[in-house]
C-alpha positions as a printed NumPy array, in Angstrom:
array([[  6.093, -32.746,  -5.636],
       [  7.07 , -36.199,  -4.407],
       [  5.125, -39.316,  -4.945],
       [  4.389, -39.66 ,  -1.202],
       [  3.022, -36.083,  -1.069],
       [  0.786, -36.597,  -4.014],
       [ -0.589, -39.856,  -2.602],
       [ -1.292, -38.192,   0.747],
       [ -3.04 , -35.276,  -0.934],
       [ -5.073, -37.636,  -3.099],
       [ -6.116, -39.545,  -0.036],
       [ -7.243, -36.395,   1.757],
       [ -9.287, -35.023,  -1.08 ],
       [-10.697, -38.395,  -2.195],
       [-13.119, -38.676,   0.722],
       [-14.326, -35.083,   0.164],
       [-15.357, -35.86 ,  -3.426],
       [-17.69 , -38.667,  -2.307],
       [-19.745, -36.49 ,   0.078],
       [-23.174, -35.524,  -1.292],
       [-23.757, -31.829,  -1.701],
       [-27.192, -30.766,  -0.616],
       [-29.15 , -28.814,  -3.244],
       [-30.743, -25.523,  -2.229],
       [-34.434, -25.401,  -2.731],
       [-34.951, -21.771,  -3.432],
       [-38.235, -20.588,  -4.944],
       [-38.845, -16.954,  -5.752],
       [-42.089, -15.143,  -6.282],
       [-42.794, -11.635,  -7.606],
       [-42.822,  -8.936,  -4.894],
       [-46.076,  -8.217,  -3.196],
       [-45.429,  -4.437,  -3.385],
       [-43.418,  -2.479,  -5.827],
       [-40.716,  -0.18 ,  -4.433],
       [-41.539,   3.447,  -4.62 ],
       [-39.313,   6.172,  -6.014],
       [-38.176,   7.309,  -2.547],
       [-37.127,   3.762,  -1.502],
       [-35.139,   3.367,  -4.707],
       [-33.524,   6.779,  -4.307],
       [-32.575,   6.097,  -0.686],
       [-31.145,   2.663,  -1.562],
       [-29.134,   4.015,  -4.489],
       [-27.864,   6.926,  -2.389],
       [-26.639,   4.565,   0.371],
       [-24.962,   2.324,  -2.198],
       [-23.11 ,   5.217,  -3.767],
       [-22.149,   6.726,  -0.499],
       [-20.815,   3.483,   0.884],
       [-18.777,   2.932,  -2.284],
       [-17.465,   6.389,  -3.035],
       [-17.045,   7.897,   0.447],
       [-14.148,   5.601,   1.52 ],
       [-12.524,   5.922,  -1.957],
       [-12.788,   9.691,  -1.833],
       [-11.346,   9.784,   1.706],
       [ -8.338,   7.736,   0.606],
       [ -7.797,   9.786,  -2.529],
       [ -8.052,  13.086,  -0.683],
       [ -5.651,  11.964,   2.014],
       [ -3.212,  10.199,  -0.353],
       [ -0.296,  12.435,   0.632],
       [ -0.801,  11.417,   4.299],
       [ -0.495,   7.752,   3.385],
       [  2.749,   7.996,   1.442],
       [  5.822,   6.963,   3.332],
       [  8.904,   9.13 ,   3.247],
       [ 11.796,   7.322,   1.656]])
């Protein structure tokens, strides 16, 4: 990298370093109601389906995705 390029990049990033970054004021409290068994089961089912259904579709149709050479 040339000297001019490094000076330009340093000039561009120098002003960004001086900007104040706002801190997030996040406070958490315990839940008002505990989740029931059905809510947990439904949530886990949807998580597993959303993860494994597309992967299973791709793996079961892998021969369709291969390109002939």
